[in-house]
Amino acid sequence: MPSRKSSRPEPPKQLGLLWDAPGLMAGVDEAGRGPLAGPVVAAAVILDDEHPIAGLADSKVLSEKRREQLFDEIRAKALCCCIAEASVEEIDELNILQATMLAMRRAVEGLRLKPAKVLVDGNRLPTLKIPAEAIVKGDSKVQAISAASILAKVYRDRLCQQWHASHPEYGFAGHKGYPTAEHLQALREHGLTPWHRRSFGPVKALLE
């Protein structure tokens, strides 16, 4: 089909390339912007039209059991996928927004196959060398983004389970690093772990 230019305001792009270039499409999403601890995780997924995956949805509306099932199915059936992180140190140095963009860029660049375009959940784009579009609530609208949201969420939740195993007094298995009353009380009682983000308000307040 010939290229069509939308009449709406153009979304952010990279390199001024044609918007609807044919080829593989990657969906990108992140997990872990809000917690007080741990890396921010991003995933990029290129789905295989020949091997559809039933039940893809925003990871937040799925049960933990269903996310785990879909995690394995996505890894098995997708043409390719990549999960990447930006570390606690990078979050504290760059700020959480820029660290999130860094994790997303790493996820896209880590794909075994190069997509022709990238669709990213939200309203911000990482710096990429290929065309990209930000889609608000994309994790509920675009299957590849839904798949990316599931990979990122399950991967990060598994990290929290590992932290809980070594430091159960913090309750990471339950709150996943978010600033719940239980988590804040644990911080007051036990201090900080190496996984805590020193630049985040509640953690910074304890340091001061």
PDB file of C-alpha atoms in Angstrom:
ATOM      1  CA  MET A   1       0.000   0.000   0.000  1.00  0.00           C
ATOM      2  CA  PRO A   2       1.232   3.562  -0.619  1.00  0.00           C
ATOM      3  CA  SER A   3       2.320   5.561   2.408  1.00  0.00           C
ATOM      4  CA  ARG A   4      -0.296   7.804   3.961  1.00  0.00           C
ATOM      5  CA  LYS A   5       0.413  10.820   6.117  1.00  0.00           C
ATOM      6  CA  SER A   6      -1.880  11.313   9.068  1.00  0.00           C
ATOM      7  CA  SER A   7      -3.710  14.614   9.512  1.00  0.00           C
ATOM      8  CA  ARG A   8      -3.206  14.476  13.271  1.00  0.00           C
ATOM      9  CA  PRO A   9      -0.108  16.013  14.863  1.00  0.00           C
ATOM     10  CA  GLU A  10       2.826  13.755  14.147  1.00  0.00           C
ATOM     11  CA  PRO A  11       4.162  11.658  17.038  1.00  0.00           C
ATOM     12  CA  PRO A  12       7.868  11.786  17.833  1.00  0.00           C
ATOM     13  CA  LYS A  13       9.974  10.001  15.233  1.00  0.00           C
ATOM     14  CA  GLN A  14      13.589   9.098  14.680  1.00  0.00           C
ATOM     15  CA  LEU A  15      15.587  10.149  11.608  1.00  0.00           C
ATOM     16  CA  GLY A  16      12.519  11.442   9.731  1.00  0.00           C
ATOM     17  CA  LEU A  17      11.888   8.074   8.082  1.00  0.00           C
ATOM     18  CA  LEU A  18       8.594   7.021   6.509  1.00  0.00           C
ATOM     19  CA  TRP A  19       6.064   6.342   9.229  1.00  0.00           C
ATOM     20  CA  ASP A  20       4.369   3.176   7.975  1.00  0.00           C
ATOM     21  CA  ALA A  21       7.459   1.466   6.616  1.00  0.00           C
ATOM     22  CA  PRO A  22       6.721  -2.217   5.930  1.00  0.00           C
ATOM     23  CA  GLY A  23       8.501  -4.862   7.939  1.00  0.00           C
ATOM     24  CA  LEU A  24       8.717  -6.261  11.423  1.00  0.00           C
ATOM     25  CA  MET A  25       7.133  -4.356  14.285  1.00  0.00           C
ATOM     26  CA  ALA A  26       8.412  -4.451  17.866  1.00  0.00           C
ATOM     27  CA  GLY A  27       6.362  -3.608  20.942  1.00  0.00           C
ATOM     28  CA  VAL A  28       8.127  -2.088  23.950  1.00  0.00           C
ATOM     29  CA  ASP A  29       7.072  -1.588  27.562  1.00  0.00           C
ATOM     30  CA  GLU A  30       8.648  -1.228  30.991  1.00  0.00           C
ATOM     31  CA  ALA A  31       8.100  -2.288  34.582  1.00  0.00           C
ATOM     32  CA  GLY A  32       9.352  -0.727  37.768  1.00  0.00           C
ATOM     33  CA  ARG A  33       9.247   3.046  37.425  1.00  0.00           C
ATOM     34  CA  GLY A  34       7.427   3.588  40.715  1.00  0.00           C
ATOM     35  CA  PRO A  35       9.163   1.272  43.218  1.00  0.00           C
ATOM     36  CA  LEU A  36      11.741   2.446  45.736  1.00  0.00           C
ATOM     37  CA  ALA A  37      14.093  -0.418  44.932  1.00  0.00           C
ATOM     38  CA  GLY A  38      15.578  -2.374  42.077  1.00  0.00           C
ATOM     39  CA  PRO A  39      16.275  -1.710  38.413  1.00  0.00           C
ATOM     40  CA  VAL A  40      13.741  -0.491  35.923  1.00  0.00           C
ATOM     41  CA  VAL A  41      13.133  -3.259  33.390  1.00  0.00           C
ATOM     42  CA  ALA A  42      12.099  -2.957  29.745  1.00  0.00           C
ATOM     43  CA  ALA A  43      11.201  -5.575  27.177  1.00  0.00           C
ATOM     44  CA  ALA A  44      10.939  -5.521  23.386  1.00  0.00           C
ATOM     45  CA  VAL A  45       8.976  -8.174  21.509  1.00  0.00           C
ATOM     46  CA  ILE A  46       8.447  -9.012  17.857  1.00  0.00           C
ATOM     47  CA  LEU A  47       5.504 -11.414  17.630  1.00  0.00           C
ATOM     48  CA  ASP A  48       5.119 -14.120  14.990  1.00  0.00           C
ATOM     49  CA  ASP A  49       1.851 -13.825  13.055  1.00  0.00           C
ATOM     50  CA  GLU A  50       2.116 -17.522  12.247  1.00  0.00           C
ATOM     51  CA  HIS A  51       2.078 -18.428  15.942  1.00  0.00           C
ATOM     52  CA  PRO A  52      -0.534 -16.218  17.665  1.00  0.00           C
ATOM     53  CA  ILE A  53      -0.716 -16.071  21.454  1.00  0.00           C
ATOM     54  CA  ALA A  54      -4.188 -16.043  22.999  1.00  0.00           C
ATOM     55  CA  GLY A  55      -4.946 -13.861  25.993  1.00  0.00           C
ATOM     56  CA  LEU A  56      -2.333 -11.141  25.616  1.00  0.00           C
ATOM     57  CA  ALA A  57      -3.315  -8.094  27.669  1.00  0.00           C
ATOM     58  CA  ASP A  58      -1.892  -5.375  29.867  1.00  0.00           C
ATOM     59  CA  SER A  59       0.110  -7.252  32.509  1.00  0.00           C
ATOM     60  CA  LYS A  60      -1.611  -5.301  35.297  1.00  0.00           C
ATOM     61  CA  VAL A  61      -5.006  -6.883  34.552  1.00  0.00           C
ATOM     62  CA  LEU A  62      -3.688 -10.451  34.477  1.00  0.00           C
ATOM     63  CA  SER A  63      -3.258 -12.756  37.456  1.00  0.00           C
ATOM     64  CA  GLU A  64       0.265 -13.655  38.518  1.00  0.00           C
ATOM     65  CA  LYS A  65      -0.295 -17.256  37.413  1.00  0.00           C
ATOM     66  CA  ARG A  66      -1.526 -16.171  33.978  1.00  0.00           C
ATOM     67  CA  ARG A  67       1.411 -13.776  33.546  1.00  0.00           C
ATOM     68  CA  GLU A  68       3.819 -16.595  34.307  1.00  0.00           C
ATOM     69  CA  GLN A  69       2.128 -18.843  31.732  1.00  0.00           C
ATOM     70  CA  LEU A  70       2.188 -16.134  29.076  1.00  0.00           C
ATOM     71  CA  PHE A  71       5.822 -15.289  29.874  1.00  0.00           C
ATOM     72  CA  ASP A  72       6.858 -18.789  28.837  1.00  0.00           C
ATOM     73  CA  GLU A  73       4.563 -18.799  25.802  1.00  0.00           C
ATOM     74  CA  ILE A  74       5.848 -15.438  24.576  1.00  0.00           C
ATOM     75  CA  ARG A  75       9.440 -16.587  24.924  1.00  0.00           C
ATOM     76  CA  ALA A  76       8.607 -19.762  22.976  1.00  0.00           C
ATOM     77  CA  LYS A  77       6.490 -18.283  20.175  1.00  0.00           C
ATOM     78  CA  ALA A  78       7.765 -14.751  19.513  1.00  0.00           C
ATOM     79  CA  LEU A  79      10.081 -14.213  16.568  1.00  0.00           C
ATOM     80  CA  CYS A  80      12.442 -12.603  19.042  1.00  0.00           C
ATOM     81  CA  CYS A  81      12.405 -10.718  22.307  1.00  0.00           C
ATOM     82  CA  CYS A  82      14.830  -8.984  24.627  1.00  0.00           C
ATOM     83  CA  ILE A  83      14.629  -7.976  28.284  1.00  0.00           C
ATOM     84  CA  ALA A  84      16.947  -5.223  29.507  1.00  0.00           C
ATOM     85  CA  GLU A  85      17.557  -3.184  32.649  1.00  0.00           C
ATOM     86  CA  ALA A  86      18.765   0.164  33.847  1.00  0.00           C
ATOM     87  CA  SER A  87      20.408  -0.292  37.215  1.00  0.00           C
ATOM     88  CA  VAL A  88      19.697   1.390  40.539  1.00  0.00           C
ATOM     89  CA  GLU A  89      22.925   3.347  40.088  1.00  0.00           C
ATOM     90  CA  GLU A  90      21.823   4.544  36.652  1.00  0.00           C
ATOM     91  CA  ILE A  91      18.410   5.525  38.031  1.00  0.00           C
ATOM     92  CA  ASP A  92      20.038   7.590  40.773  1.00  0.00           C
ATOM     93  CA  GLU A  93      22.479   9.182  38.349  1.00  0.00           C
ATOM     94  CA  LEU A  94      20.165   9.899  35.407  1.00  0.00           C
ATOM     95  CA  ASN A  95      16.666  10.080  37.029  1.00  0.00           C
ATOM     96  CA  ILE A  96      13.959   7.478  36.567  1.00  0.00           C
ATOM     97  CA  LEU A  97      12.612   8.811  33.250  1.00  0.00           C
ATOM     98  CA  GLN A  98      15.979   8.806  31.525  1.00  0.00           C
ATOM     99  CA  ALA A  99      16.858   5.421  33.034  1.00  0.00           C
ATOM    100  CA  THR A 100      13.585   4.031  31.684  1.00  0.00           C
ATOM    101  CA  MET A 101      14.403   5.348  28.217  1.00  0.00           C
ATOM    102  CA  LEU A 102      17.847   3.752  28.507  1.00  0.00           C
ATOM    103  CA  ALA A 103      16.379   0.350  29.413  1.00  0.00           C
ATOM    104  CA  MET A 104      13.951   0.592  26.488  1.00  0.00           C
ATOM    105  CA  ARG A 105      16.729   1.451  24.063  1.00  0.00           C
ATOM    106  CA  ARG A 106      18.790  -1.474  25.329  1.00  0.00           C
ATOM    107  CA  ALA A 107      15.820  -3.808  24.860  1.00  0.00           C
ATOM    108  CA  VAL A 108      15.278  -2.712  21.249  1.00  0.00           C
ATOM    109  CA  GLU A 109      18.975  -2.836  20.414  1.00  0.00           C
ATOM    110  CA  GLY A 110      19.195  -6.305  21.946  1.00  0.00           C
ATOM    111  CA  LEU A 111      16.662  -7.816  19.550  1.00  0.00           C
ATOM    112  CA  ARG A 112      18.104 -10.546  17.327  1.00  0.00           C
ATOM    113  CA  LEU A 113      16.041  -9.234  14.397  1.00  0.00           C
ATOM    114  CA  LYS A 114      15.922  -5.557  13.483  1.00  0.00           C
ATOM    115  CA  PRO A 115      12.358  -4.168  13.424  1.00  0.00           C
ATOM    116  CA  ALA A 116      11.228  -1.677  10.793  1.00  0.00           C
ATOM    117  CA  LYS A 117       9.283   0.243  13.435  1.00  0.00           C
ATOM    118  CA  VAL A 118       8.800   0.295  17.189  1.00  0.00           C
ATOM    119  CA  LEU A 119       5.639   0.954  19.172  1.00  0.00           C
ATOM    120  CA  VAL A 120       6.255   2.087  22.749  1.00  0.00           C
ATOM    121  CA  ASP A 121       3.752   2.202  25.592  1.00  0.00           C
ATOM    122  CA  GLY A 122       3.223   5.675  27.035  1.00  0.00           C
ATOM    123  CA  ASN A 123       3.888   9.180  25.767  1.00  0.00           C
ATOM    124  CA  ARG A 124       7.694   9.260  25.650  1.00  0.00           C
ATOM    125  CA  LEU A 125      10.186   7.657  23.288  1.00  0.00           C
ATOM    126  CA  PRO A 126      13.731   6.445  23.787  1.00  0.00           C
ATOM    127  CA  THR A 127      16.318   7.601  21.277  1.00  0.00           C
ATOM    128  CA  LEU A 128      16.375   5.011  18.515  1.00  0.00           C
ATOM    129  CA  LYS A 129      17.810   4.666  15.023  1.00  0.00           C
ATOM    130  CA  ILE A 130      14.523   3.373  13.622  1.00  0.00           C
ATOM    131  CA  PRO A 131      11.007   4.885  13.415  1.00  0.00           C
ATOM    132  CA  ALA A 132       9.076   4.766  16.678  1.00  0.00           C
ATOM    133  CA  GLU A 133       5.681   5.839  17.966  1.00  0.00           C
ATOM    134  CA  ALA A 134       4.521   6.345  21.529  1.00  0.00           C
ATOM    135  CA  ILE A 135       1.032   4.964  22.209  1.00  0.00           C
ATOM    136  CA  VAL A 136      -0.789   5.942  25.389  1.00  0.00           C
ATOM    137  CA  LYS A 137      -2.248   2.794  27.009  1.00  0.00           C
ATOM    138  CA  GLY A 138      -0.551   0.808  24.276  1.00  0.00           C
ATOM    139  CA  ASP A 139      -0.269  -2.195  26.591  1.00  0.00           C
ATOM    140  CA  SER A 140      -4.036  -2.644  26.250  1.00  0.00           C
ATOM    141  CA  LYS A 141      -4.192  -1.786  22.528  1.00  0.00           C
ATOM    142  CA  VAL A 142      -1.232  -3.458  20.803  1.00  0.00           C
ATOM    143  CA  GLN A 143      -0.493  -7.148  21.323  1.00  0.00           C
ATOM    144  CA  ALA A 144       3.266  -6.775  20.963  1.00  0.00           C
ATOM    145  CA  ILE A 145       3.268  -4.092  23.659  1.00  0.00           C
ATOM    146  CA  SER A 146       1.081  -6.307  25.860  1.00  0.00           C
ATOM    147  CA  ALA A 147       3.631  -9.087  25.422  1.00  0.00           C
ATOM    148  CA  ALA A 148       6.463  -6.717  26.324  1.00  0.00           C
ATOM    149  CA  SER A 149       4.601  -5.571  29.449  1.00  0.00           C
ATOM    150  CA  ILE A 150       4.231  -9.193  30.570  1.00  0.00           C
ATOM    151  CA  LEU A 151       7.899 -10.028  30.024  1.00  0.00           C
ATOM    152  CA  ALA A 152       9.082  -6.934  31.888  1.00  0.00           C
ATOM    153  CA  LYS A 153       6.654  -7.417  34.780  1.00  0.00           C
ATOM    154  CA  VAL A 154       7.374 -11.122  35.325  1.00  0.00           C
ATOM    155  CA  TYR A 155      11.131 -10.620  35.037  1.00  0.00           C
ATOM    156  CA  ARG A 156      11.099  -7.859  37.621  1.00  0.00           C
ATOM    157  CA  ASP A 157       8.769  -9.750  39.963  1.00  0.00           C
ATOM    158  CA  ARG A 158      11.193 -12.662  39.863  1.00  0.00           C
ATOM    159  CA  LEU A 159      13.987 -10.309  40.936  1.00  0.00           C
ATOM    160  CA  CYS A 160      11.823  -9.261  43.888  1.00  0.00           C
ATOM    161  CA  GLN A 161      11.377 -12.914  44.839  1.00  0.00           C
ATOM    162  CA  GLN A 162      15.153 -13.302  44.874  1.00  0.00           C
ATOM    163  CA  TRP A 163      15.576 -10.275  47.151  1.00  0.00           C
ATOM    164  CA  HIS A 164      12.875 -11.628  49.434  1.00  0.00           C
ATOM    165  CA  ALA A 165      14.704 -14.934  49.740  1.00  0.00           C
ATOM    166  CA  SER A 166      17.852 -13.203  50.989  1.00  0.00           C
ATOM    167  CA  HIS A 167      16.178 -10.362  52.938  1.00  0.00           C
ATOM    168  CA  PRO A 168      12.669 -11.518  53.952  1.00  0.00           C
ATOM    169  CA  GLU A 169      12.383  -8.782  56.567  1.00  0.00           C
ATOM    170  CA  TYR A 170      11.694  -6.235  53.813  1.00  0.00           C
ATOM    171  CA  GLY A 171       8.709  -8.071  52.311  1.00  0.00           C
ATOM    172  CA  PHE A 172       9.751  -7.674  48.677  1.00  0.00           C
ATOM    173  CA  ALA A 173       7.666 -10.679  47.603  1.00  0.00           C
ATOM    174  CA  GLY A 174       4.539  -8.780  48.591  1.00  0.00           C
ATOM    175  CA  HIS A 175       5.050  -5.096  47.786  1.00  0.00           C
ATOM    176  CA  LYS A 176       7.560  -5.614  44.916  1.00  0.00           C
ATOM    177  CA  GLY A 177       9.489  -2.563  46.037  1.00  0.00           C
ATOM    178  CA  TYR A 178       6.575  -0.108  45.964  1.00  0.00           C
ATOM    179  CA  PRO A 179       6.264   2.396  48.845  1.00  0.00           C
ATOM    180  CA  THR A 180       3.667   0.532  50.895  1.00  0.00           C
ATOM    181  CA  ALA A 181       3.300   1.089  54.634  1.00  0.00           C
ATOM    182  CA  GLU A 182       4.957  -2.295  55.210  1.00  0.00           C
ATOM    183  CA  HIS A 183       7.927  -1.365  53.039  1.00  0.00           C
ATOM    184  CA  LEU A 184       8.410   2.032  54.659  1.00  0.00           C
ATOM    185  CA  GLN A 185       8.267   0.490  58.118  1.00  0.00           C
ATOM    186  CA  ALA A 186      10.877  -2.087  57.105  1.00  0.00           C
ATOM    187  CA  LEU A 187      13.126   0.700  55.855  1.00  0.00           C
ATOM    188  CA  ARG A 188      12.824   2.525  59.175  1.00  0.00           C
ATOM    189  CA  GLU A 189      13.572  -0.643  61.135  1.00  0.00           C
ATOM    190  CA  HIS A 190      16.287  -2.226  59.016  1.00  0.00           C
ATOM    191  CA  GLY A 191      17.784   0.563  56.927  1.00  0.00           C
ATOM    192  CA  LEU A 192      18.594   0.433  53.229  1.00  0.00           C
ATOM    193  CA  THR A 193      19.652  -2.449  51.018  1.00  0.00           C
ATOM    194  CA  PRO A 194      21.932  -2.165  47.979  1.00  0.00           C
ATOM    195  CA  TRP A 195      18.773  -2.341  45.848  1.00  0.00           C
ATOM    196  CA  HIS A 196      17.188   0.839  47.189  1.00  0.00           C
ATOM    197  CA  ARG A 197      17.107   3.935  45.009  1.00  0.00           C
ATOM    198  CA  ARG A 198      18.838   6.689  46.995  1.00  0.00           C
ATOM    199  CA  SER A 199      17.351   9.472  44.852  1.00  0.00           C
ATOM    200  CA  PHE A 200      13.712   8.548  45.610  1.00  0.00           C
ATOM    201  CA  GLY A 201      11.993  10.702  48.232  1.00  0.00           C
ATOM    202  CA  PRO A 202      11.202   8.203  51.016  1.00  0.00           C
ATOM    203  CA  VAL A 203      14.663   6.624  50.737  1.00  0.00           C
ATOM    204  CA  LYS A 204      16.413   9.969  50.524  1.00  0.00           C
ATOM    205  CA  ALA A 205      14.555  11.142  53.641  1.00  0.00           C
ATOM    206  CA  LEU A 206      15.959   8.218  55.619  1.00  0.00           C
ATOM    207  CA  LEU A 207      19.472   9.009  54.480  1.00  0.00           C
ATOM    208  CA  GLU A 208      19.092  12.590  55.654  1.00  0.00           C
TER     209      GLU A 208
END
